[in-house]
């Protein structure tokens, strides 16, 4: 070990309209699976948290709700959001 502290954060997308209705959304990518206002605020809260931590990479699945969450988190950084299909299967 070189003494560096490497951190790995795994976060879930913000709340969607489907979440509010208790619908299971799976891999759907429609209007109900878009971030609700609360979900956008949740993502903004993560962004503020990460302002105080150095982040080198942000990866997201291609699902609209995950991409939007990642975009909000990266909004005030120089980090390019990496959209990866492998991340859809992490928690299956």
Short mmCIF file of N, CA and C in Angstrom, two decimals:
data_model
loop_
_atom_site.label_atom_id
_atom_site.label_comp_id
_atom_site.label_asym_id
_atom_site.label_seq_id
_atom_site.Cartn_x
_atom_site.Cartn_y
_atom_site.Cartn_z
N UNK A 1 0.84 -1.18 0.00
CA UNK A 1 0.00 0.00 0.00
C UNK A 1 0.88 1.24 0.00
N UNK A 2 0.44 2.24 -0.69
CA UNK A 2 1.23 3.45 -0.80
C UNK A 2 0.78 4.55 0.16
N UNK A 3 -0.17 4.24 1.05
CA UNK A 3 -0.62 5.24 2.00
C UNK A 3 -1.76 6.10 1.51
N UNK A 4 -2.12 6.00 0.23
CA UNK A 4 -3.24 6.78 -0.29
C UNK A 4 -4.54 6.14 0.15
N UNK A 5 -5.52 6.97 0.39
CA UNK A 5 -6.85 6.48 0.72
C UNK A 5 -7.71 6.53 -0.54
N UNK A 6 -8.05 5.37 -1.03
CA UNK A 6 -8.95 5.31 -2.18
C UNK A 6 -10.35 5.04 -1.67
N UNK A 7 -11.29 5.82 -2.13
CA UNK A 7 -12.68 5.66 -1.73
C UNK A 7 -13.52 5.28 -2.92
N UNK A 8 -14.50 4.47 -2.66
CA UNK A 8 -15.45 4.04 -3.68
C UNK A 8 -16.84 4.30 -3.14
N UNK A 9 -17.59 5.14 -3.84
CA UNK A 9 -18.95 5.47 -3.42
C UNK A 9 -19.92 4.82 -4.39
N UNK A 10 -20.89 4.13 -3.87
CA UNK A 10 -21.93 3.54 -4.69
C UNK A 10 -23.24 4.16 -4.23
N UNK A 11 -23.86 4.90 -5.14
CA UNK A 11 -25.11 5.55 -4.77
C UNK A 11 -26.21 5.12 -5.74
N UNK A 12 -27.41 5.22 -5.27
CA UNK A 12 -28.58 4.90 -6.08
C UNK A 12 -29.07 6.19 -6.71
N UNK A 13 -29.74 6.06 -7.83
CA UNK A 13 -30.32 7.24 -8.48
C UNK A 13 -31.31 7.92 -7.54
N UNK A 14 -31.61 9.17 -7.83
CA UNK A 14 -32.59 9.89 -7.04
C UNK A 14 -34.00 9.34 -7.25
N UNK A 15 -34.91 9.79 -6.41
CA UNK A 15 -36.29 9.30 -6.48
C UNK A 15 -36.94 9.62 -7.83
N UNK A 16 -37.64 8.64 -8.36
CA UNK A 16 -38.37 8.81 -9.62
C UNK A 16 -39.87 8.89 -9.33
N UNK A 17 -40.63 9.24 -10.36
CA UNK A 17 -42.08 9.24 -10.23
C UNK A 17 -42.58 7.83 -9.95
N UNK A 18 -41.97 6.83 -10.57
CA UNK A 18 -42.36 5.44 -10.34
C UNK A 18 -42.09 5.04 -8.88
N UNK A 19 -40.97 5.49 -8.31
CA UNK A 19 -40.70 5.21 -6.89
C UNK A 19 -41.83 5.75 -6.01
N UNK A 20 -42.28 6.94 -6.32
CA UNK A 20 -43.32 7.57 -5.50
C UNK A 20 -44.63 6.80 -5.57
N UNK A 21 -44.85 6.10 -6.69
CA UNK A 21 -46.07 5.32 -6.87
C UNK A 21 -45.89 3.86 -6.47
N UNK A 22 -44.70 3.54 -5.92
CA UNK A 22 -44.35 2.18 -5.52
C UNK A 22 -44.37 1.20 -6.70
N UNK A 23 -44.03 1.68 -7.88
CA UNK A 23 -43.92 0.82 -9.05
C UNK A 23 -42.51 0.25 -9.14
N UNK A 24 -42.42 -0.99 -9.52
CA UNK A 24 -41.12 -1.58 -9.81
C UNK A 24 -40.73 -1.15 -11.21
N UNK A 25 -39.59 -0.51 -11.36
CA UNK A 25 -39.22 0.06 -12.66
C UNK A 25 -38.19 -0.76 -13.42
N UNK A 26 -37.42 -1.58 -12.72
CA UNK A 26 -36.45 -2.42 -13.42
C UNK A 26 -35.61 -1.63 -14.40
N UNK A 27 -35.56 -2.07 -15.63
CA UNK A 27 -34.75 -1.39 -16.65
C UNK A 27 -35.60 -0.51 -17.56
N UNK A 28 -36.82 -0.20 -17.14
CA UNK A 28 -37.66 0.70 -17.94
C UNK A 28 -37.01 2.07 -18.03
N UNK A 29 -37.28 2.73 -19.12
CA UNK A 29 -36.70 4.03 -19.38
C UNK A 29 -37.78 4.93 -19.96
N UNK A 30 -38.84 5.19 -19.20
CA UNK A 30 -39.94 6.01 -19.70
C UNK A 30 -40.17 7.20 -18.78
N UNK A 31 -41.25 7.96 -19.01
CA UNK A 31 -41.48 9.18 -18.24
C UNK A 31 -41.61 8.92 -16.74
N UNK A 32 -42.24 7.81 -16.36
CA UNK A 32 -42.39 7.51 -14.94
C UNK A 32 -41.06 7.21 -14.26
N UNK A 33 -40.06 6.82 -15.04
CA UNK A 33 -38.76 6.50 -14.43
C UNK A 33 -37.81 7.69 -14.47
N UNK A 34 -38.31 8.85 -14.85
CA UNK A 34 -37.51 10.08 -14.80
C UNK A 34 -37.44 10.56 -13.35
N UNK A 35 -36.41 11.34 -13.04
CA UNK A 35 -36.28 11.86 -11.68
C UNK A 35 -37.42 12.81 -11.35
N UNK A 36 -37.98 12.62 -10.18
CA UNK A 36 -38.96 13.55 -9.64
C UNK A 36 -38.20 14.73 -9.04
N UNK A 37 -38.92 15.77 -8.66
CA UNK A 37 -38.27 16.96 -8.07
C UNK A 37 -37.43 16.56 -6.86
N UNK A 38 -37.98 15.68 -6.02
CA UNK A 38 -37.23 15.22 -4.85
C UNK A 38 -35.96 14.48 -5.27
N UNK A 39 -36.04 13.69 -6.34
CA UNK A 39 -34.87 12.96 -6.82
C UNK A 39 -33.77 13.89 -7.30
N UNK A 40 -34.16 14.99 -7.94
CA UNK A 40 -33.17 15.97 -8.37
C UNK A 40 -32.51 16.64 -7.17
N UNK A 41 -33.31 16.88 -6.11
CA UNK A 41 -32.75 17.46 -4.89
C UNK A 41 -31.81 16.48 -4.21
N UNK A 42 -32.17 15.20 -4.22
CA UNK A 42 -31.29 14.18 -3.63
C UNK A 42 -29.94 14.16 -4.36
N UNK A 43 -29.99 14.22 -5.69
CA UNK A 43 -28.75 14.23 -6.47
C UNK A 43 -27.93 15.49 -6.17
N UNK A 44 -28.60 16.62 -6.02
CA UNK A 44 -27.91 17.87 -5.68
C UNK A 44 -27.25 17.76 -4.30
N UNK A 45 -27.90 17.06 -3.38
CA UNK A 45 -27.31 16.86 -2.05
C UNK A 45 -26.05 16.00 -2.15
N UNK A 46 -26.06 14.97 -3.00
CA UNK A 46 -24.85 14.18 -3.22
C UNK A 46 -23.75 15.04 -3.82
N UNK A 47 -24.13 15.89 -4.76
CA UNK A 47 -23.15 16.77 -5.40
C UNK A 47 -22.48 17.65 -4.36
N UNK A 48 -23.24 18.19 -3.43
CA UNK A 48 -22.67 19.03 -2.37
C UNK A 48 -21.73 18.20 -1.47
N UNK A 49 -22.14 16.99 -1.17
CA UNK A 49 -21.30 16.11 -0.36
C UNK A 49 -19.97 15.85 -1.07
N UNK A 50 -20.03 15.59 -2.36
CA UNK A 50 -18.83 15.27 -3.11
C UNK A 50 -17.98 16.49 -3.40
N UNK A 51 -18.52 17.69 -3.24
CA UNK A 51 -17.71 18.91 -3.38
C UNK A 51 -16.55 18.90 -2.40
N UNK A 52 -16.74 18.26 -1.26
CA UNK A 52 -15.72 18.24 -0.21
C UNK A 52 -14.79 17.04 -0.32
N UNK A 53 -14.98 16.22 -1.31
CA UNK A 53 -14.16 15.03 -1.52
C UNK A 53 -13.66 15.03 -2.96
N UNK A 54 -12.45 14.58 -3.16
CA UNK A 54 -11.93 14.50 -4.52
C UNK A 54 -12.54 13.29 -5.20
N UNK A 55 -13.15 13.53 -6.33
CA UNK A 55 -13.72 12.45 -7.13
C UNK A 55 -12.98 12.43 -8.45
N UNK A 56 -12.54 11.27 -8.84
CA UNK A 56 -11.81 11.13 -10.09
C UNK A 56 -12.69 10.62 -11.22
N UNK A 57 -13.66 9.80 -10.89
CA UNK A 57 -14.50 9.17 -11.91
C UNK A 57 -15.93 9.07 -11.42
N UNK A 58 -16.87 9.23 -12.34
CA UNK A 58 -18.28 8.99 -12.06
C UNK A 58 -18.80 8.11 -13.18
N UNK A 59 -19.29 6.93 -12.81
CA UNK A 59 -19.85 5.98 -13.77
C UNK A 59 -21.34 5.83 -13.51
N UNK A 60 -22.09 5.62 -14.56
CA UNK A 60 -23.52 5.43 -14.43
C UNK A 60 -24.01 4.44 -15.48
N UNK A 61 -25.15 3.86 -15.20
CA UNK A 61 -25.78 3.01 -16.21
C UNK A 61 -26.42 3.93 -17.25
N UNK A 62 -26.84 3.39 -18.39
CA UNK A 62 -27.47 4.22 -19.42
C UNK A 62 -28.93 4.59 -19.14
N UNK A 63 -29.48 4.13 -18.03
CA UNK A 63 -30.87 4.47 -17.71
C UNK A 63 -30.98 5.95 -17.42
N UNK A 64 -32.04 6.56 -17.93
CA UNK A 64 -32.23 8.01 -17.85
C UNK A 64 -32.09 8.53 -16.41
N UNK A 65 -32.70 7.85 -15.45
CA UNK A 65 -32.66 8.31 -14.05
C UNK A 65 -31.25 8.29 -13.48
N UNK A 66 -30.47 7.31 -13.87
CA UNK A 66 -29.09 7.22 -13.40
C UNK A 66 -28.21 8.27 -14.07
N UNK A 67 -28.42 8.46 -15.36
CA UNK A 67 -27.64 9.47 -16.09
C UNK A 67 -27.92 10.86 -15.53
N UNK A 68 -29.19 11.17 -15.29
CA UNK A 68 -29.53 12.50 -14.76
C UNK A 68 -28.93 12.70 -13.38
N UNK A 69 -28.96 11.67 -12.54
CA UNK A 69 -28.34 11.76 -11.22
C UNK A 69 -26.85 12.05 -11.37
N UNK A 70 -26.19 11.32 -12.26
CA UNK A 70 -24.76 11.53 -12.50
C UNK A 70 -24.45 12.91 -13.05
N UNK A 71 -25.31 13.39 -13.95
CA UNK A 71 -25.10 14.74 -14.52
C UNK A 71 -25.17 15.80 -13.44
N UNK A 72 -26.12 15.65 -12.53
CA UNK A 72 -26.24 16.63 -11.44
C UNK A 72 -25.01 16.57 -10.55
N UNK A 73 -24.55 15.37 -10.23
CA UNK A 73 -23.37 15.22 -9.38
C UNK A 73 -22.14 15.85 -10.04
N UNK A 74 -22.00 15.69 -11.35
CA UNK A 74 -20.82 16.20 -12.07
C UNK A 74 -20.94 17.66 -12.49
N UNK A 75 -22.08 18.28 -12.26
CA UNK A 75 -22.36 19.61 -12.82
C UNK A 75 -21.33 20.66 -12.47
N UNK A 76 -20.75 20.61 -11.29
CA UNK A 76 -19.81 21.66 -10.88
C UNK A 76 -18.37 21.17 -10.90
N UNK A 77 -18.12 20.10 -11.63
CA UNK A 77 -16.77 19.53 -11.70
C UNK A 77 -16.30 19.51 -13.15
N UNK A 78 -15.07 19.11 -13.33
CA UNK A 78 -14.53 18.88 -14.67
C UNK A 78 -14.58 17.41 -15.05
N UNK A 79 -15.31 16.63 -14.28
CA UNK A 79 -15.39 15.20 -14.51
C UNK A 79 -16.41 14.90 -15.60
N UNK A 80 -15.98 14.11 -16.55
CA UNK A 80 -16.89 13.69 -17.61
C UNK A 80 -17.62 12.43 -17.14
N UNK A 81 -18.92 12.45 -17.21
CA UNK A 81 -19.73 11.32 -16.81
C UNK A 81 -19.49 10.15 -17.75
N UNK A 82 -19.19 8.99 -17.18
CA UNK A 82 -18.93 7.78 -17.96
C UNK A 82 -20.18 6.90 -17.92
N UNK A 83 -20.80 6.70 -19.06
CA UNK A 83 -21.99 5.86 -19.13
C UNK A 83 -21.56 4.46 -19.54
N UNK A 84 -21.80 3.50 -18.66
CA UNK A 84 -21.33 2.13 -18.84
C UNK A 84 -22.49 1.15 -18.69
N UNK A 85 -22.61 0.22 -19.62
CA UNK A 85 -23.69 -0.75 -19.52
C UNK A 85 -23.44 -1.79 -18.44
N UNK A 86 -22.18 -2.03 -18.08
CA UNK A 86 -21.91 -3.04 -17.05
C UNK A 86 -22.55 -2.67 -15.72
N UNK A 87 -22.71 -1.40 -15.44
CA UNK A 87 -23.22 -0.98 -14.14
C UNK A 87 -24.69 -1.32 -13.94
N UNK A 88 -25.40 -1.63 -15.01
CA UNK A 88 -26.80 -2.04 -14.87
C UNK A 88 -26.91 -3.38 -14.16
N UNK A 89 -25.86 -4.16 -14.18
CA UNK A 89 -25.91 -5.50 -13.63
C UNK A 89 -25.27 -5.65 -12.26
N UNK A 90 -24.77 -4.58 -11.69
CA UNK A 90 -24.03 -4.68 -10.43
C UNK A 90 -24.88 -5.28 -9.31
N UNK A 91 -26.10 -4.83 -9.19
CA UNK A 91 -26.92 -5.26 -8.06
C UNK A 91 -28.00 -6.27 -8.43
N UNK A 92 -27.86 -6.92 -9.54
CA UNK A 92 -28.86 -7.93 -9.95
C UNK A 92 -28.79 -9.14 -9.10
#
